[in-house]
Short mmCIF file of C-alpha atoms in Angstrom, two decimals:
data_model
loop_
_atom_site.label_atom_id
_atom_site.label_comp_id
_atom_site.label_asym_id
_atom_site.label_seq_id
_atom_site.Cartn_x
_atom_site.Cartn_y
_atom_site.Cartn_z
CA MET I 1 -31.00 -5.88 -0.23
CA ARG I 2 -28.61 -4.04 -2.50
CA PHE I 3 -29.94 -1.32 -4.81
CA LEU I 4 -28.16 0.16 -7.82
CA TRP I 5 -29.35 3.79 -8.16
CA LEU I 6 -28.67 4.54 -11.80
CA GLY I 7 -28.94 7.56 -14.06
CA THR I 8 -28.67 11.29 -14.60
CA TYR I 9 -31.17 12.00 -11.81
CA GLU I 10 -30.91 15.16 -9.73
CA ALA I 11 -28.92 13.82 -6.80
CA GLU I 12 -30.05 16.32 -4.17
CA TYR I 13 -33.70 16.47 -5.18
CA PRO I 14 -35.83 15.51 -2.15
CA ARG I 15 -37.57 12.56 -3.81
CA GLY I 16 -34.46 10.46 -4.29
CA ALA I 17 -32.65 11.79 -1.25
CA VAL I 18 -35.48 10.69 1.06
CA LEU I 19 -35.68 7.23 -0.51
CA ARG I 20 -31.95 6.54 -0.37
CA GLN I 21 -31.72 7.79 3.20
CA GLY I 22 -34.61 5.55 4.19
CA LEU I 23 -33.19 2.47 2.50
CA ARG I 24 -29.88 2.91 4.27
CA ALA I 25 -31.61 3.50 7.60
CA LEU I 26 -33.46 0.20 7.11
CA GLY I 27 -30.15 -1.58 6.64
CA HIS I 28 -30.10 -1.85 2.86
CA ASP I 29 -27.15 -0.98 0.65
CA VAL I 30 -27.52 1.73 -1.99
CA VAL I 31 -24.84 2.05 -4.67
CA GLU I 32 -25.11 5.25 -6.69
CA CYS I 33 -24.07 5.21 -10.33
CA HIS I 34 -24.77 8.82 -11.21
CA GLU I 35 -23.67 11.33 -13.80
CA PRO I 36 -24.88 14.92 -13.16
CA LEU I 37 -27.07 16.40 -15.85
CA TRP I 38 -30.23 17.93 -14.35
CA GLU I 39 -28.41 19.82 -11.59
CA ARG I 40 -27.15 22.31 -14.17
CA THR I 41 -30.46 24.16 -14.45
CA ARG I 42 -32.96 24.84 -11.68
CA HIS I 43 -36.05 25.16 -13.86
CA LYS I 44 -36.44 22.11 -16.07
CA ALA I 45 -39.41 23.45 -18.02
CA GLY I 46 -37.69 26.49 -19.41
CA GLY I 47 -35.37 27.20 -22.33
CA PHE I 48 -33.98 23.68 -22.60
CA LEU I 49 -37.07 22.80 -24.67
CA ALA I 50 -35.83 24.99 -27.54
CA PRO I 51 -34.35 22.95 -30.44
CA ALA I 52 -30.77 24.13 -29.88
CA SER I 53 -30.99 23.41 -26.16
CA LEU I 54 -32.52 20.02 -26.80
CA ALA I 55 -29.66 19.17 -29.14
CA ARG I 56 -27.11 20.14 -26.49
CA SER I 57 -29.02 18.22 -23.82
CA GLY I 58 -29.21 15.16 -26.05
CA ALA I 59 -25.48 15.21 -26.68
CA ALA I 60 -24.79 15.63 -22.96
CA ALA I 61 -27.15 12.76 -22.16
CA ALA I 62 -25.42 10.48 -24.66
CA ARG I 63 -22.06 11.21 -23.05
CA ALA I 64 -23.54 10.60 -19.61
CA TRP I 65 -25.03 7.24 -20.64
CA ALA I 66 -21.68 6.10 -22.04
CA LEU I 67 -19.98 6.95 -18.74
CA LEU I 68 -22.72 5.29 -16.70
CA ALA I 69 -22.57 2.11 -18.78
CA ARG I 70 -18.84 1.80 -18.08
CA ARG I 71 -19.15 2.58 -14.37
CA GLU I 72 -22.07 0.24 -13.86
CA ARG I 73 -19.99 -2.73 -14.96
CA ARG I 74 -17.65 -2.14 -12.03
CA VAL I 75 -20.51 -2.54 -9.54
CA GLY I 76 -20.94 -5.98 -8.02
CA PRO I 77 -24.20 -7.94 -7.70
CA VAL I 78 -27.38 -6.04 -6.84
CA ASP I 79 -30.99 -7.00 -6.14
CA ALA I 80 -32.65 -4.19 -8.12
CA VAL I 81 -31.83 -1.36 -10.51
CA VAL I 82 -33.57 1.91 -9.63
CA VAL I 83 -33.68 4.62 -12.30
CA GLY I 84 -33.91 7.77 -10.22
CA TYR I 85 -36.31 10.66 -10.72
CA PRO I 86 -36.77 11.88 -13.37
CA ALA I 87 -36.59 8.32 -14.65
CA GLN I 88 -37.79 8.73 -18.22
CA PRO I 89 -34.54 9.80 -19.97
CA ASP I 90 -32.58 6.92 -18.45
CA LEU I 91 -35.10 4.10 -18.76
CA PRO I 92 -33.57 2.57 -21.93
CA LEU I 93 -30.19 2.31 -20.20
CA GLY I 94 -31.80 1.04 -17.00
CA ARG I 95 -33.70 -1.63 -18.88
CA LEU I 96 -30.52 -2.91 -20.54
CA VAL I 97 -28.65 -3.00 -17.24
CA ALA I 98 -31.48 -4.70 -15.32
CA ARG I 99 -31.99 -7.26 -18.07
CA ARG I 100 -28.30 -8.13 -18.19
CA ARG I 101 -28.19 -8.46 -14.40
CA ARG I 102 -31.53 -10.32 -14.34
CA VAL I 103 -32.96 -8.17 -11.56
CA PRO I 104 -36.10 -6.00 -11.35
CA LEU I 105 -36.06 -2.54 -12.91
CA VAL I 106 -37.65 0.21 -10.80
CA ALA I 107 -38.81 3.43 -12.48
CA ASP I 108 -39.36 6.47 -10.27
CA MET I 109 -42.19 8.08 -12.23
CA MET I 110 -43.18 10.81 -9.80
CA ILE I 111 -44.36 12.87 -12.77
CA ALA I 112 -45.17 12.20 -16.42
CA LEU I 113 -43.31 14.52 -18.78
CA GLY I 114 -46.15 14.87 -21.27
CA ASP I 115 -48.68 15.53 -18.54
CA THR I 116 -46.44 18.11 -16.85
CA LEU I 117 -44.84 20.02 -19.72
CA ALA I 118 -47.67 19.86 -22.25
CA GLY I 119 -50.74 19.63 -20.04
CA ASP I 120 -50.00 21.40 -16.76
CA ARG I 121 -47.38 23.95 -17.78
CA GLY I 122 -48.27 24.44 -21.44
CA ARG I 123 -44.60 24.48 -22.44
CA VAL I 124 -44.92 22.31 -25.57
CA GLY I 125 -47.54 21.90 -28.27
CA VAL I 126 -49.57 18.91 -29.33
CA VAL I 127 -46.75 17.21 -31.22
CA GLY I 128 -44.25 17.79 -28.42
CA GLY I 129 -46.74 16.45 -25.90
CA ARG I 130 -47.17 13.27 -27.92
CA VAL I 131 -43.42 12.78 -28.12
CA LEU I 132 -43.05 13.24 -24.37
CA THR I 133 -45.92 10.85 -23.70
CA ALA I 134 -44.18 8.26 -25.86
CA VAL I 135 -41.11 8.72 -23.67
CA ASP I 136 -43.28 8.36 -20.56
CA ARG I 137 -44.57 5.03 -21.87
CA LEU I 138 -41.08 3.57 -21.54
CA ALA I 139 -42.10 2.98 -17.92
CA ARG I 140 -44.15 0.02 -19.11
CA GLY I 141 -40.89 -1.93 -19.34
CA ALA I 142 -40.18 -1.62 -15.61
CA GLN I 143 -41.15 -4.30 -13.11
CA VAL I 144 -41.88 -1.67 -10.44
CA VAL I 145 -43.26 1.79 -11.26
CA MET I 146 -43.26 4.26 -8.38
CA ALA I 147 -45.88 7.00 -8.12
CA ASP I 148 -46.22 9.49 -5.29
CA THR I 149 -50.00 9.09 -4.91
CA ARG I 150 -52.61 6.50 -5.82
CA ALA I 151 -54.23 9.15 -8.01
CA ASN I 152 -51.01 9.46 -10.02
CA ALA I 153 -50.57 5.69 -10.20
CA ASP I 154 -54.09 5.30 -11.56
CA TRP I 155 -53.42 8.05 -14.10
CA MET I 156 -50.33 6.21 -15.36
CA VAL I 157 -52.35 3.03 -15.73
CA ALA I 158 -55.09 4.81 -17.67
CA HIS I 159 -52.94 7.11 -19.84
CA LEU I 160 -49.58 5.36 -20.21
CA GLY I 161 -50.67 1.75 -20.21
CA VAL I 162 -48.65 0.81 -17.13
CA ASP I 163 -49.64 -2.56 -15.67
CA PRO I 164 -51.54 -1.75 -12.44
CA ARG I 165 -49.91 -4.73 -10.74
CA ARG I 166 -46.53 -3.06 -11.20
CA THR I 167 -47.41 0.27 -9.61
CA VAL I 168 -46.57 1.15 -6.04
CA VAL I 169 -47.47 4.32 -4.16
CA VAL I 170 -44.38 5.78 -2.51
CA PRO I 171 -45.05 9.22 -0.95
CA VAL I 172 -42.35 11.86 -1.36
CA GLY I 173 -41.96 12.40 2.39
CA ALA I 174 -39.33 14.78 3.79
CA GLU I 175 -35.86 14.72 5.33
CA PRO I 176 -36.17 14.90 9.15
CA ALA I 177 -32.77 16.54 9.63
CA LEU I 178 -33.71 19.45 7.36
CA PHE I 179 -37.32 19.74 8.51
CA PRO I 180 -37.30 18.96 12.25
CA PRO I 181 -40.35 19.68 14.42
CA ALA I 182 -40.23 23.26 15.65
CA ALA I 183 -42.07 25.23 18.29
CA VAL I 184 -44.66 27.62 16.90
CA PRO I 185 -43.65 31.29 17.19
CA SER I 186 -45.61 33.18 19.79
CA PRO I 187 -47.98 35.75 18.24
CA ALA I 188 -46.59 38.16 20.82
CA ASP I 189 -43.17 37.82 19.19
CA ALA I 190 -44.32 37.51 15.58
CA PRO I 191 -47.79 38.14 14.12
CA VAL I 192 -49.49 35.08 12.68
CA SER I 193 -48.28 34.52 9.13
CA ALA I 194 -48.39 31.94 6.34
CA VAL I 195 -45.71 30.71 3.95
CA PHE I 196 -46.03 29.57 0.35
CA ILE I 197 -43.00 27.78 -1.13
CA GLY I 198 -42.58 26.68 -4.72
CA LYS I 199 -41.11 27.06 -8.18
CA LEU I 200 -44.18 29.04 -9.25
CA ALA I 201 -45.57 26.46 -11.64
CA PRO I 202 -49.22 26.93 -12.64
CA LEU I 203 -50.46 23.98 -10.58
CA HIS I 204 -49.52 25.82 -7.38
CA GLY I 205 -52.33 28.32 -7.93
CA LEU I 206 -50.33 31.41 -7.01
CA PRO I 207 -52.98 33.89 -8.25
CA THR I 208 -55.45 32.42 -5.77
CA VAL I 209 -52.93 32.85 -2.95
CA LEU I 210 -52.27 36.50 -3.78
CA GLU I 211 -55.95 37.35 -3.97
CA ALA I 212 -56.72 35.56 -0.70
CA ALA I 213 -53.87 37.35 1.09
CA ALA I 214 -55.46 40.68 0.15
CA VAL I 215 -58.76 39.84 1.85
CA PRO I 216 -59.15 41.81 5.12
CA GLY I 217 -58.50 39.60 8.13
CA ALA I 218 -56.29 37.11 6.30
CA PRO I 219 -52.75 36.78 7.68
CA PRO I 220 -49.80 38.02 5.62
CA VAL I 221 -48.23 35.51 3.24
CA THR I 222 -44.56 35.13 2.38
CA VAL I 223 -44.05 33.69 -1.11
CA VAL I 224 -40.70 31.90 -1.46
CA GLY I 225 -39.43 30.92 -4.89
CA ASP I 226 -39.26 31.80 -8.56
CA GLY I 227 -40.04 30.02 -11.81
CA GLN I 228 -42.53 30.00 -14.66
CA LEU I 229 -44.85 32.67 -13.23
CA MET I 230 -42.05 34.95 -12.05
CA SER I 231 -42.73 37.72 -14.59
CA TRP I 232 -46.41 37.67 -13.71
CA LEU I 233 -45.59 37.84 -10.00
CA ARG I 234 -43.25 40.79 -10.49
CA GLY I 235 -46.01 42.64 -12.29
CA ARG I 236 -48.47 41.96 -9.48
CA LEU I 237 -45.98 43.04 -6.83
CA ASP I 238 -45.12 46.21 -8.74
CA ALA I 239 -48.82 47.04 -9.00
CA GLY I 240 -49.28 46.40 -5.30
CA ALA I 241 -50.08 43.07 -3.67
CA PRO I 242 -51.44 43.67 -0.16
CA GLY I 243 -50.40 41.13 2.43
CA VAL I 244 -47.70 39.51 0.28
CA THR I 245 -43.93 39.49 0.72
CA HIS I 246 -41.75 37.81 -1.89
CA VAL I 247 -38.41 36.12 -1.27
CA PRO I 248 -36.95 35.05 -4.64
CA TRP I 249 -35.17 32.00 -3.31
CA ILE I 250 -33.86 30.37 -0.15
CA PRO I 251 -31.24 27.59 -0.10
CA TYR I 252 -32.90 24.22 0.33
CA ARG I 253 -31.06 23.56 3.58
CA ASP I 254 -32.74 26.66 5.06
CA LEU I 255 -36.33 25.92 4.01
CA GLY I 256 -37.12 24.09 7.25
CA ALA I 257 -36.18 27.15 9.29
CA GLU I 258 -38.27 29.34 6.98
CA ILE I 259 -41.34 27.13 7.46
CA ALA I 260 -40.76 27.16 11.23
CA ARG I 261 -40.76 30.97 11.19
CA HIS I 262 -44.43 30.94 10.18
CA HIS I 263 -47.63 29.58 11.71
CA ILE I 264 -49.39 28.21 8.60
CA ALA I 265 -48.14 26.51 5.43
CA LEU I 266 -49.84 26.68 2.04
CA GLY I 267 -50.05 23.88 -0.50
CA VAL I 268 -51.40 23.95 -4.06
CA PHE I 269 -54.57 25.59 -5.36
CA GLY I 270 -54.47 25.13 -9.14
CA THR I 271 -57.28 23.60 -11.18
CA SER I 272 -55.31 21.38 -13.57
CA ASP I 273 -55.80 17.65 -13.58
CA LYS I 274 -52.26 17.17 -12.31
CA ALA I 275 -52.82 19.57 -9.41
CA GLY I 276 -55.58 17.26 -8.25
CA ARG I 277 -53.27 14.25 -8.06
CA VAL I 278 -50.28 15.52 -6.09
CA VAL I 279 -49.14 15.93 -2.51
CA PRO I 280 -46.03 18.04 -3.12
CA ASN I 281 -42.76 18.24 -1.24
CA LYS I 282 -43.75 21.42 0.57
CA VAL I 283 -46.80 19.80 2.16
CA TRP I 284 -44.75 16.92 3.56
CA GLN I 285 -42.04 19.34 4.69
CA ALA I 286 -44.56 21.50 6.53
CA MET I 287 -46.06 18.45 8.23
CA SER I 288 -42.57 17.35 9.30
CA VAL I 289 -42.01 20.75 10.91
CA GLY I 290 -45.43 20.48 12.57
CA ARG I 291 -47.35 23.22 10.81
CA PRO I 292 -51.01 23.09 9.80
CA VAL I 293 -51.46 23.00 6.04
CA VAL I 294 -54.08 24.74 3.92
CA THR I 295 -54.38 23.24 0.45
CA ALA I 296 -56.90 22.35 -2.24
CA ASP I 297 -59.40 19.59 -1.58
CA THR I 298 -58.38 17.06 -4.24
CA PRO I 299 -58.22 13.26 -4.65
CA GLY I 300 -54.45 13.36 -4.12
CA ALA I 301 -54.66 15.47 -0.98
CA ARG I 302 -57.37 13.27 0.53
CA GLU I 303 -55.02 10.28 0.43
CA VAL I 304 -53.01 11.91 3.22
CA LEU I 305 -54.91 14.88 4.63
CA ARG I 306 -58.13 15.10 6.65
CA ASP I 307 -60.03 18.37 6.68
CA GLY I 308 -60.09 19.88 10.15
CA GLU I 309 -57.64 17.31 11.52
CA ASN I 310 -54.20 17.77 9.97
CA ALA I 311 -55.17 20.35 7.33
CA LEU I 312 -57.86 22.67 6.08
CA LEU I 313 -58.99 21.67 2.60
CA VAL I 314 -60.60 24.24 0.30
CA PRO I 315 -61.94 24.05 -3.26
CA PRO I 316 -59.25 24.70 -5.91
CA ALA I 317 -58.93 28.33 -7.04
CA ASP I 318 -61.56 29.46 -4.51
CA VAL I 319 -60.32 32.79 -3.17
CA PRO I 320 -63.08 33.34 -0.55
CA ALA I 321 -62.67 29.79 0.79
CA LEU I 322 -58.89 30.13 1.06
CA ALA I 323 -59.17 33.53 2.73
CA ALA I 324 -61.71 32.12 5.19
CA ALA I 325 -59.46 29.16 6.03
CA LEU I 326 -56.48 31.43 6.58
CA THR I 327 -58.51 33.76 8.77
CA ARG I 328 -59.89 30.83 10.76
CA LEU I 329 -56.41 29.54 11.54
CA ALA I 330 -55.03 33.00 12.20
CA THR I 331 -57.65 33.65 14.88
CA ASP I 332 -57.68 30.22 16.57
CA ALA I 333 -54.40 29.33 18.25
CA GLY I 334 -55.86 26.12 19.68
CA LEU I 335 -56.87 24.89 16.23
CA ARG I 336 -53.44 25.73 14.85
CA ALA I 337 -51.78 23.78 17.65
CA ARG I 338 -54.02 20.72 17.28
CA MET I 339 -53.68 20.60 13.53
CA GLY I 340 -49.92 21.10 13.69
CA THR I 341 -49.58 18.21 16.13
CA GLU I 342 -51.70 15.96 13.94
CA ALA I 343 -49.77 17.01 10.83
CA ARG I 344 -46.53 15.99 12.51
CA ALA I 345 -48.07 12.66 13.54
CA THR I 346 -49.16 12.05 9.94
CA TYR I 347 -45.62 12.69 8.76
CA ALA I 348 -44.19 10.36 11.41
CA ARG I 349 -46.56 7.62 10.26
CA LEU I 350 -46.30 8.01 6.49
CA GLY I 351 -43.58 10.44 5.46
CA THR I 352 -40.33 9.55 7.22
CA PRO I 353 -37.52 8.16 5.05
CA GLU I 354 -37.98 4.74 6.63
CA ALA I 355 -41.75 4.68 6.07
CA VAL I 356 -41.34 5.78 2.46
CA ALA I 357 -38.51 3.37 1.68
CA ALA I 358 -40.32 0.41 3.23
CA ARG I 359 -42.94 0.64 0.48
CA LEU I 360 -40.26 0.40 -2.20
CA VAL I 361 -38.63 -2.58 -0.49
CA ALA I 362 -41.94 -4.44 -0.30
CA ALA I 363 -42.62 -3.79 -3.99
CA VAL I 364 -39.19 -5.04 -5.07
CA GLU I 365 -39.53 -8.15 -2.93
CA ALA I 366 -42.85 -8.89 -4.61
CA ALA I 367 -41.61 -8.19 -8.16
#
């Protein structure tokens, strides 16, 4: 099959990179028709929501769509048009292109803008949330709507009116070259430690992580990243945060090595509705490296993780439970090894580029 990957999507973001790599590995052709827009700012939920920034972004998007429309006409026949993540801004263009070519339109709806920016992150008010939800509902015009978990797919059906027959669950997975399996450091060479990676959005539950790291017996935690809660984190670190080291940012290409440097990987611990529906990049990346994961026990997590097998699942925002899970893994090398092996096996079964892309191919063939 031949896929036209269309839009202003963030080209290097793991979601699309994994899918395109997998499609090519399966023998399919992927033609990218891309105009950079989202790469210009790392944190998409920040100042761009101000009116002046929105006006500039809108003008830039209009220019990008004009360029994409001209370039797309130079592309030969394709079997499907995929509007890459984040799909919402480019869905009107994608719909026109797919309709003219008479092929299925695929929307990569890994997140809903209204749910994320208004609900989870609290970045916009009621009116802004309604506007973003209206934009999210453009996905109803696609023949295939990708979600990263069944919980997210069901949410889109219930809240956006997406036809359930058009949804397909396509996990985010991870790139094997960047997150290869790695031997666990010997405690004799490096004390047992945990790593928490993220853009510090509320759903990650960073306060829970910091409080758990301070519990006696819990292993030290390295927090990698910055973002919405950065000012709060600086305040906590300045006041003293026992057991926590902060690294503001690490290049994406080096994240696999950072995960491999630790014995345990942390997922998300927030209490928002969205936090309960996701299995984020960092969980798949840790499983690819072969590290046991500790994360919140949620409907999304249970689609992939099994408590005591490839992960330890704890109640969201439960500091004592998280501290106990960390202490349990820190003091049981055999458990760490078994869970790390099973985590890697889970990735090999469900999260490789080929496994992820095969789900998209099947959905397009059935559309």
